[in-house]
PDB file of C-alpha atoms in Angstrom:
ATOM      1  CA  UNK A   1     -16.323  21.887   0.160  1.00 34.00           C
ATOM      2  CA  UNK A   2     -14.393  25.061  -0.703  1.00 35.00           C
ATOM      3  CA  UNK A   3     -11.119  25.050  -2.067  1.00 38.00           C
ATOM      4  CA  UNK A   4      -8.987  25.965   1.143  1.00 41.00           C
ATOM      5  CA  UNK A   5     -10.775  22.488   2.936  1.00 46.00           C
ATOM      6  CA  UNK A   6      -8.973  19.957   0.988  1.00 58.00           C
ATOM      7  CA  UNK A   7      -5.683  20.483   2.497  1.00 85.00           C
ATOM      8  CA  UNK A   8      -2.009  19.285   1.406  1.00 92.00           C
ATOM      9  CA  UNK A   9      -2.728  16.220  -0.950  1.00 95.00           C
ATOM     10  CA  UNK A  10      -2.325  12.540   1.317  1.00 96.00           C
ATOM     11  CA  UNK A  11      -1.466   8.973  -0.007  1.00 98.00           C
ATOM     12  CA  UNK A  12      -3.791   6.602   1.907  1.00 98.00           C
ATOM     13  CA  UNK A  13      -2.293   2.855   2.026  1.00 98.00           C
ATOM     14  CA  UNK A  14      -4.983   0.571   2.728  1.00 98.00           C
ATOM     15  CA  UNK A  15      -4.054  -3.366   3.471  1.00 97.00           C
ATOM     16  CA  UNK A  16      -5.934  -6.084   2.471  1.00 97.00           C
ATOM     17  CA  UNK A  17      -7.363  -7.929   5.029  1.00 96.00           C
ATOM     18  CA  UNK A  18      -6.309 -11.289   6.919  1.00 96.00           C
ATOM     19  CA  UNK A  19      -5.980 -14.232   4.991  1.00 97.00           C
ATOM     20  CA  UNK A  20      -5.158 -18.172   5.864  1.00 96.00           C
ATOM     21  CA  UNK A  21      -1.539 -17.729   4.584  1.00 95.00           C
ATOM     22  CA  UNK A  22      -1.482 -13.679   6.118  1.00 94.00           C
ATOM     23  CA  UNK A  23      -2.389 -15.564   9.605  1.00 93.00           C
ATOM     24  CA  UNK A  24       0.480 -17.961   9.352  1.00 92.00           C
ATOM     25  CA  UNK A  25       3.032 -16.211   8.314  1.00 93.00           C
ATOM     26  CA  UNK A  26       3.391 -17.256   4.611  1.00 95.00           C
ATOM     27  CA  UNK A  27       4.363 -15.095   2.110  1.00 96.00           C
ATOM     28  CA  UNK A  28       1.704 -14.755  -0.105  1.00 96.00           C
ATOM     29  CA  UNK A  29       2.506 -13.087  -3.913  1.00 95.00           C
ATOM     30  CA  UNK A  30       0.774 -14.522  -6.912  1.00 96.00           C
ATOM     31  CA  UNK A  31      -1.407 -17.102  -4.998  1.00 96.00           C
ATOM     32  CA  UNK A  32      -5.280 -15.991  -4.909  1.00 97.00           C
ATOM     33  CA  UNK A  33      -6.403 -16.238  -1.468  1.00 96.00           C
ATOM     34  CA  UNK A  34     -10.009 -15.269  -0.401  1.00 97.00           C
ATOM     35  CA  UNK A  35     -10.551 -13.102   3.076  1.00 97.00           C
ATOM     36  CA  UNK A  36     -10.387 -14.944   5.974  1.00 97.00           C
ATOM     37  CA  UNK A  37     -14.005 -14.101   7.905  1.00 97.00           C
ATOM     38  CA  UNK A  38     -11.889 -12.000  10.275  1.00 97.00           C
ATOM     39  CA  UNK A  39     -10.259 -10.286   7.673  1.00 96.00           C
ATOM     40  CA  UNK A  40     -13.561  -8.700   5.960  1.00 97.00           C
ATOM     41  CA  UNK A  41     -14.602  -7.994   9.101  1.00 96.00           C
ATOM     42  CA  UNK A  42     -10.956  -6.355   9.618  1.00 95.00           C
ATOM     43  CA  UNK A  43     -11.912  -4.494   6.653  1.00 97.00           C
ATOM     44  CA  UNK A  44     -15.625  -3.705   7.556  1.00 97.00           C
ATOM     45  CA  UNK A  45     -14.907  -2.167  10.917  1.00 95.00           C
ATOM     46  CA  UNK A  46     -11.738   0.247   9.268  1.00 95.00           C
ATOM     47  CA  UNK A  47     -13.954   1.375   6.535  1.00 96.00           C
ATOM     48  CA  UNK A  48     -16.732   1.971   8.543  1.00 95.00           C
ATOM     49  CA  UNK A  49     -14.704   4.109  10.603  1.00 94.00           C
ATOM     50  CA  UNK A  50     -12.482   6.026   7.896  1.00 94.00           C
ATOM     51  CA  UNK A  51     -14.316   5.938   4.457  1.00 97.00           C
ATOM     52  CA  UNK A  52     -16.866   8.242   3.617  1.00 96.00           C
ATOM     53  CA  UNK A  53     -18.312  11.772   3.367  1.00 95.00           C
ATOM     54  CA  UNK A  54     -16.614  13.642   6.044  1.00 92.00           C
ATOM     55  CA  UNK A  55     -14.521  11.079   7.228  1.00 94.00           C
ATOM     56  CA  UNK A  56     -10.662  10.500   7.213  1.00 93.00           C
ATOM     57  CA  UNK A  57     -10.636   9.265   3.373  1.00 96.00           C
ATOM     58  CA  UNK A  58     -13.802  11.257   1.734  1.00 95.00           C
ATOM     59  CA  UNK A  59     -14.411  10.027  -1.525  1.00 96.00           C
ATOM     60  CA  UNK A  60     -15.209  13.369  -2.659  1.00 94.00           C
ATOM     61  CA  UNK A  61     -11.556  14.506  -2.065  1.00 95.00           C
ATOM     62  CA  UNK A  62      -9.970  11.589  -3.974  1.00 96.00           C
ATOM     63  CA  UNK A  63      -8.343  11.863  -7.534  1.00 96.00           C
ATOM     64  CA  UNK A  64      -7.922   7.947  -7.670  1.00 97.00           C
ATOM     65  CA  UNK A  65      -7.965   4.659  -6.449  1.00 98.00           C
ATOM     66  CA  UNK A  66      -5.348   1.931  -7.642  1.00 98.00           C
ATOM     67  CA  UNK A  67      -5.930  -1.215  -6.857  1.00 98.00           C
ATOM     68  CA  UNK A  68      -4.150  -4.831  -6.868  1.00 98.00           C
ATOM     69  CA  UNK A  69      -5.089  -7.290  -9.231  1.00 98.00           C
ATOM     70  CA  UNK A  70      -4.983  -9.806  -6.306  1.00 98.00           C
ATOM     71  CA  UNK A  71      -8.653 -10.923  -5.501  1.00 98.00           C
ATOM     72  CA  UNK A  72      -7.980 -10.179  -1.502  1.00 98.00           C
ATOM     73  CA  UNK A  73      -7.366  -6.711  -2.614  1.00 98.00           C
ATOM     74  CA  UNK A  74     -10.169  -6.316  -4.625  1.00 98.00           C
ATOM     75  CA  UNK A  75     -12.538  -7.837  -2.075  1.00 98.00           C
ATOM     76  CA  UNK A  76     -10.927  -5.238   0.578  1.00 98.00           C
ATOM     77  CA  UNK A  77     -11.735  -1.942  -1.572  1.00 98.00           C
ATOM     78  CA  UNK A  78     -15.421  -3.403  -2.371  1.00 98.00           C
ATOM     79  CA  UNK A  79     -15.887  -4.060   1.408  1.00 98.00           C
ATOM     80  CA  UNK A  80     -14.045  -0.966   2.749  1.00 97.00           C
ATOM     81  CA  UNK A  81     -15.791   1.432   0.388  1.00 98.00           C
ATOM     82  CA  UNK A  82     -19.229  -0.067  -0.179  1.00 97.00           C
ATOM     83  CA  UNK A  83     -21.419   1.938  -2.187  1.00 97.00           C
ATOM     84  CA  UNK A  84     -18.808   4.958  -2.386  1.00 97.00           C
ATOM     85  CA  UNK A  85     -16.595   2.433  -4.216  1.00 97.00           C
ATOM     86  CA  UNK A  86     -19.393   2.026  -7.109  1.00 97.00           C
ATOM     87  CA  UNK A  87     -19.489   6.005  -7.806  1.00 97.00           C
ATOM     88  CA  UNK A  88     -15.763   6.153  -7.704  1.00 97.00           C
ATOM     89  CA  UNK A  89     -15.647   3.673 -10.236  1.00 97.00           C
ATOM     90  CA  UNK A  90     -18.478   5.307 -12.409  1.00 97.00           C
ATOM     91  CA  UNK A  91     -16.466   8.711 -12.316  1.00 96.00           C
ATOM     92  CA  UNK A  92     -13.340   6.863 -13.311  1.00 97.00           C
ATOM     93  CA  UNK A  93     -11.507   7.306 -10.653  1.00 97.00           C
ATOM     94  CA  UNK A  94     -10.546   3.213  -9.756  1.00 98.00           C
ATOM     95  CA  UNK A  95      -7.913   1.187 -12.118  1.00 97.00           C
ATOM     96  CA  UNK A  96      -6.474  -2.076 -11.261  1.00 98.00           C
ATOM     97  CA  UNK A  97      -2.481  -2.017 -11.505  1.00 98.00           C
ATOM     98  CA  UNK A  98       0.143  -4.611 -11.565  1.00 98.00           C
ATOM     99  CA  UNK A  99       2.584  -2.103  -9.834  1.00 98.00           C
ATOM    100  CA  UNK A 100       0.654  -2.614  -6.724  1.00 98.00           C
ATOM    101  CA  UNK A 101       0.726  -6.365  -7.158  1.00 98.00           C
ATOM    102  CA  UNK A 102       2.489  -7.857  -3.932  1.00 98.00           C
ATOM    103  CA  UNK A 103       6.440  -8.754  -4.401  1.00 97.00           C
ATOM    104  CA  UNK A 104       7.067 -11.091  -6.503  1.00 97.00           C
ATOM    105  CA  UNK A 105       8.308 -14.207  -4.555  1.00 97.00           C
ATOM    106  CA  UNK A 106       9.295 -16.766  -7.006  1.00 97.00           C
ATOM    107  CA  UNK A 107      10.670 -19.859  -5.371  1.00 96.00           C
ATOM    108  CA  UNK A 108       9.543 -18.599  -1.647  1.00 96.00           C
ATOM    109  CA  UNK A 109       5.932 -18.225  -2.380  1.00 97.00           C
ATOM    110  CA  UNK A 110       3.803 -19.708   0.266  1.00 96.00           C
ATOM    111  CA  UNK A 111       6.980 -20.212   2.789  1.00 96.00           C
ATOM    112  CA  UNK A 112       7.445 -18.748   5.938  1.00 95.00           C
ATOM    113  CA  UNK A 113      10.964 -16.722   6.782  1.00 92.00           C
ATOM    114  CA  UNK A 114      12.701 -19.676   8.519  1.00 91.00           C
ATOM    115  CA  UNK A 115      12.150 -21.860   5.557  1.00 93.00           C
ATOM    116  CA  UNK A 116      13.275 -19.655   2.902  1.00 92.00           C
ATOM    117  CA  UNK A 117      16.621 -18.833   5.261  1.00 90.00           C
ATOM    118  CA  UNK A 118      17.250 -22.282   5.765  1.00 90.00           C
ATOM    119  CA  UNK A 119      16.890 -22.978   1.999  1.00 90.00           C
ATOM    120  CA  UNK A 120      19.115 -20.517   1.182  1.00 90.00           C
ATOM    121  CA  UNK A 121      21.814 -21.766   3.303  1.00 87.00           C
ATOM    122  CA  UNK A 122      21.470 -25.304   2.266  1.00 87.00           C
ATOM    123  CA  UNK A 123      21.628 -24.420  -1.264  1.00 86.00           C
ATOM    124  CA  UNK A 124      24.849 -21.874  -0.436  1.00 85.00           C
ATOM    125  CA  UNK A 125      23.701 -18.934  -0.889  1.00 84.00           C
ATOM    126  CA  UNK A 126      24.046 -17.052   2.500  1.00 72.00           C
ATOM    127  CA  UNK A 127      24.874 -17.885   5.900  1.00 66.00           C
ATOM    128  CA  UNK A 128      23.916 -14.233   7.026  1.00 69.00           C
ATOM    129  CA  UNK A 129      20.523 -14.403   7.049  1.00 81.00           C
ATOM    130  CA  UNK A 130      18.308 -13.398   3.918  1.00 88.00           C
ATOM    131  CA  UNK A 131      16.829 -10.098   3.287  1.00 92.00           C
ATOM    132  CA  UNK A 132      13.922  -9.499   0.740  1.00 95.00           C
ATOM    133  CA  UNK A 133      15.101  -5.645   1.292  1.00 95.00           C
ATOM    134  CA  UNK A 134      18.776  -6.805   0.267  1.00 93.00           C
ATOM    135  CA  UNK A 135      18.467  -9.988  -1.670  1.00 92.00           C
ATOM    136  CA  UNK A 136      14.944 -10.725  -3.187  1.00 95.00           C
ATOM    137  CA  UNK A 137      13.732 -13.211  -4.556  1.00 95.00           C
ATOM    138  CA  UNK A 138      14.693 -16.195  -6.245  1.00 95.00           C
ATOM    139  CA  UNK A 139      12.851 -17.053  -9.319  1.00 96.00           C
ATOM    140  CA  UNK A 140      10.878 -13.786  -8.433  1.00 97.00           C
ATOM    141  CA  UNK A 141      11.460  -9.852  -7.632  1.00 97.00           C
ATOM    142  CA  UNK A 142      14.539  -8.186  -6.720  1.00 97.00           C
ATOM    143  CA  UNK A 143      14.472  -5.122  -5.020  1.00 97.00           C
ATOM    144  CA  UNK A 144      15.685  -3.414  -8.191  1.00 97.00           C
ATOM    145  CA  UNK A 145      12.398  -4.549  -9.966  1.00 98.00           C
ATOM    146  CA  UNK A 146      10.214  -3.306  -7.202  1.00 98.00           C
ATOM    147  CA  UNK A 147      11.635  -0.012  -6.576  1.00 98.00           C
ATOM    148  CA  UNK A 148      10.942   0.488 -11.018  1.00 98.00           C
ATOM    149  CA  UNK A 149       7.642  -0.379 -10.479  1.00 98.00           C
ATOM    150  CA  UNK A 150       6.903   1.572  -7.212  1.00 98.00           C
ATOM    151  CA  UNK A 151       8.629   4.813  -8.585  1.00 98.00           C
ATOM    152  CA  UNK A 152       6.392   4.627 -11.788  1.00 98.00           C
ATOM    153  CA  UNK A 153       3.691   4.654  -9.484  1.00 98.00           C
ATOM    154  CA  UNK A 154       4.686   7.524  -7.278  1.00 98.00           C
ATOM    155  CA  UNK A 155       5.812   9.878 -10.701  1.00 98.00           C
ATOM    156  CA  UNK A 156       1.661   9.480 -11.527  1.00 97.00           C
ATOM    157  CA  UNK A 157       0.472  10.058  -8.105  1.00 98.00           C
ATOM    158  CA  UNK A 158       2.672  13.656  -7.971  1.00 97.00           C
ATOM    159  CA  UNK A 159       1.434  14.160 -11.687  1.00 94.00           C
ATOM    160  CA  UNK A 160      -2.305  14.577  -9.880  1.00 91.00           C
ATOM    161  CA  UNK A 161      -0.812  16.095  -6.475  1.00 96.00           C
ATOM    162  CA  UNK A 162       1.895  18.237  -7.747  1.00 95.00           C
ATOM    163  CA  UNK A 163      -0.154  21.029  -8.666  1.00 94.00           C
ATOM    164  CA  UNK A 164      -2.181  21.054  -6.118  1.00 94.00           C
ATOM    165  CA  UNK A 165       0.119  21.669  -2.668  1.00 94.00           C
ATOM    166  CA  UNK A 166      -2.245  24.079  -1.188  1.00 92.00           C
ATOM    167  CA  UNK A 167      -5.525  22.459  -1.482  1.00 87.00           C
ATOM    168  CA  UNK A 168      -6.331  24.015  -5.150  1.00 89.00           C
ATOM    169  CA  UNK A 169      -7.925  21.150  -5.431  1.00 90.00           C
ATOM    170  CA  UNK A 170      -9.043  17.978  -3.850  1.00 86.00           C
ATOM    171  CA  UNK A 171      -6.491  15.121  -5.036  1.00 94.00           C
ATOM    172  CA  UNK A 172      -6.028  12.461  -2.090  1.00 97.00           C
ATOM    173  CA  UNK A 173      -5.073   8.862  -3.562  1.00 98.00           C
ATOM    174  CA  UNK A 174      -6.299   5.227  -1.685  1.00 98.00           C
ATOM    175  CA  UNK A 175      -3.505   2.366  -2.217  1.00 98.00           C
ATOM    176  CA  UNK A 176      -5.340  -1.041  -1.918  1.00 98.00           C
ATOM    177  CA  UNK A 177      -2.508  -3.914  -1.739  1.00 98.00           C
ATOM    178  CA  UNK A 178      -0.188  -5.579   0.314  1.00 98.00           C
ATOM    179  CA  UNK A 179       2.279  -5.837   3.460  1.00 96.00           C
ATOM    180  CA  UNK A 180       5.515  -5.766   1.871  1.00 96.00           C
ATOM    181  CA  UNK A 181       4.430  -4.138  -1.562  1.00 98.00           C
ATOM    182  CA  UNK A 182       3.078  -1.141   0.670  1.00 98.00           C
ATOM    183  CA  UNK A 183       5.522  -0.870   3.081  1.00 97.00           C
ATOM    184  CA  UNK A 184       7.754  -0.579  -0.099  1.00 98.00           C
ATOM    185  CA  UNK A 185       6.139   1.466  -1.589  1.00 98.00           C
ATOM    186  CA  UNK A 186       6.561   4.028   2.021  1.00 98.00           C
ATOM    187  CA  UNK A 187      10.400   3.567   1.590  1.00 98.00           C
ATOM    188  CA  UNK A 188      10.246   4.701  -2.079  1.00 98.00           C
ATOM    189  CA  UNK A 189       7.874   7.795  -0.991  1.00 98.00           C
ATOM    190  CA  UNK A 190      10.247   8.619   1.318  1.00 97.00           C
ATOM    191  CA  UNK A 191      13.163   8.440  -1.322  1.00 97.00           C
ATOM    192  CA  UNK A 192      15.087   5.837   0.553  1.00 97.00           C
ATOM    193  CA  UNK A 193      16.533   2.381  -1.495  1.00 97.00           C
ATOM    194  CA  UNK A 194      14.974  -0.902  -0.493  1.00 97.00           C
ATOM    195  CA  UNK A 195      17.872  -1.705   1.863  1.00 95.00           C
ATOM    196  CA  UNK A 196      17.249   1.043   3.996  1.00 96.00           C
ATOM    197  CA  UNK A 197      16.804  -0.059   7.240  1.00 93.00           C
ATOM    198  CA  UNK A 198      13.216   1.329   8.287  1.00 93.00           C
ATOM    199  CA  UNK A 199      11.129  -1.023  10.495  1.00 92.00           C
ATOM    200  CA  UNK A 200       7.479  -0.812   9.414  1.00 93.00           C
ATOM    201  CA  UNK A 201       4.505  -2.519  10.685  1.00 92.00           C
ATOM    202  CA  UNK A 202       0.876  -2.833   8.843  1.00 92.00           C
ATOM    203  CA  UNK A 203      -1.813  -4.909  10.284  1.00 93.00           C
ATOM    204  CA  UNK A 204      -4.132  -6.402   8.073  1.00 94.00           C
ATOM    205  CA  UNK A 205      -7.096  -4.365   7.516  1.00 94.00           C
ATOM    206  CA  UNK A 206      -4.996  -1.210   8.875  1.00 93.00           C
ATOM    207  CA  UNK A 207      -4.754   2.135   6.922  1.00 95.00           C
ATOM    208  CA  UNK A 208      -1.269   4.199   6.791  1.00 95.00           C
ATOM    209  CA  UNK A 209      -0.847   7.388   5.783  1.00 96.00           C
ATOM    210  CA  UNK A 210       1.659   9.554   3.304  1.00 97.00           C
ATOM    211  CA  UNK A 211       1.830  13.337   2.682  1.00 96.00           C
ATOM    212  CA  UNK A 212       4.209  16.261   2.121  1.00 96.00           C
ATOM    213  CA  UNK A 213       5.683  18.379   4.340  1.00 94.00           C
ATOM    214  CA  UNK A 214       5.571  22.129   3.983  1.00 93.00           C
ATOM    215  CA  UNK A 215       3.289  21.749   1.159  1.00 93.00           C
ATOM    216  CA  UNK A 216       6.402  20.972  -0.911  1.00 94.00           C
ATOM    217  CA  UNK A 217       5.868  17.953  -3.733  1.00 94.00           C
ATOM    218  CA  UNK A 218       9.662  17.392  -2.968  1.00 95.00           C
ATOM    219  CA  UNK A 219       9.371  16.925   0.552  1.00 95.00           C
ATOM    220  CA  UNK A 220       7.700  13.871   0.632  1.00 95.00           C
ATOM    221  CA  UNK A 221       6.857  12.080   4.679  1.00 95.00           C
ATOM    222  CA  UNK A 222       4.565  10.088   6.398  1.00 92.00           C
ATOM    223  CA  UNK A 223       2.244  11.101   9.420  1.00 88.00           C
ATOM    224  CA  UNK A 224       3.127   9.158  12.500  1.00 82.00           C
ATOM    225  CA  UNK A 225      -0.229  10.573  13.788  1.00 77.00           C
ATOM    226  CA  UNK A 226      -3.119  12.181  12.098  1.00 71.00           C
ATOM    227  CA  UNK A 227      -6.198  14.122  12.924  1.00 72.00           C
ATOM    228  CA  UNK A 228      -9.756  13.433  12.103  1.00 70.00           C
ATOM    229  CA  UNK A 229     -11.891  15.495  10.620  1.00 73.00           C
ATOM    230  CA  UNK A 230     -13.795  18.374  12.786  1.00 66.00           C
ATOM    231  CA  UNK A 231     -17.659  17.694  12.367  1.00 60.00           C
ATOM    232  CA  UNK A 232     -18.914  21.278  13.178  1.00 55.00           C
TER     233      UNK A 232
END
């Protein structure tokens, strides 16, 4: 790989895949849930695909991998990168961190939306409709909390990629975590506050994708569509 190949540095945001609460619609923070079946082979099939030499997320072009501390997450980066993972993590390039633990929910852990909205009105709180972008949590996260957290994050990932705009030198970084957290997480990339209103979907199992534009560490965006790597 010469220099020139590795290209303006990309944030890859891998999901965990599908669990029993993911499946039903349960919000799922602190709670250790295994995989579902489906979801490791969610996580099989997109790592087979994406992960390795060559491929859209080549382990020889990554500075680092964070990781949740959530067991689903860890399951999904030893399934999605296999034997690749074990090098990474011999080189020191894996760490587990709490900032890429999923929201906090406090008192609506394991409750789908309707519940926690119809909580929340019975208890006064709202009669508009909650918003974990707007409100929170109670008893958990607000939005403040996250975005601390997130942008902690995001000043370490441009401390690797800053210096590098051009493809000096190979710095891509894998995010292994959650819906909300990562979807988040996009919002603070993007330098927008919580509340923003930007819809954002991410199956389980599914890999999104961050970058600059104009080689420019202060123009962060996301790629609405990528390309693959040429094989010649």
């Amino acid at each position: 790989m010469t220099d020139k190949d590795a290209g303006t540095p990309r944030v890859f945001l891998y999901r965990h895949g599908e669990t029993e609460w993911s499946k039903n619609g349960r919000y799922t923070g602190t709670t250790e849930l295994e995989l579902t079946a489906h979801g490791e082979a969610q996580v099989l099939a997109s790592g087979a695909i994406i992960v390795g030499p060559g491929k859209l997320v080549d382990p020889t072009k990554l500075a680092h991998v964070f990781v949740s501390p959530r067991r689903r997450a860890q399951k999904t980066f030893e399934l999605a990168f296999g034997e690749h993972g074990k090098q990474l993590e011999q080189e020191g390039k894996v760490s587990e961190t709490d900032r890429l633990a999923e929201w906090g929910y406090g008192l609506y852990e394991g409750l789908k939306t309707h519940e926690i909205r119809e909580g929340r009105e019975s208890r006064g709180l709202d009669g508009t409709g909650w918003d974990i972008w707007r409100d929170g949590c109670e008893g958990g996260e607000s939005a403040q909390q996250v975005t601390e957290r997130l942008d902690d994050l995001i000043k370490e990932i441009h401390s690797f990629q800053a210096a590098n705009m051009h493809g000096e030198k190979a710095c891509d970084v894998v995010l292994v975590a959650h819906g909300h957290l990562l979807r988040a997480f996009t919002k603070r990339w993007l330098k927008y506050p919580m509340e923003f209103p930007l819809s954002m979907m991410l199956e389980p199992g599914a890999v999104g994708v961050l970058s600059y534009q104009h080689h420019n560490i202060e123009e962060p965006a996301f790629l609405i569509g990528f390309g693959f790597p040429i094989h010649e």
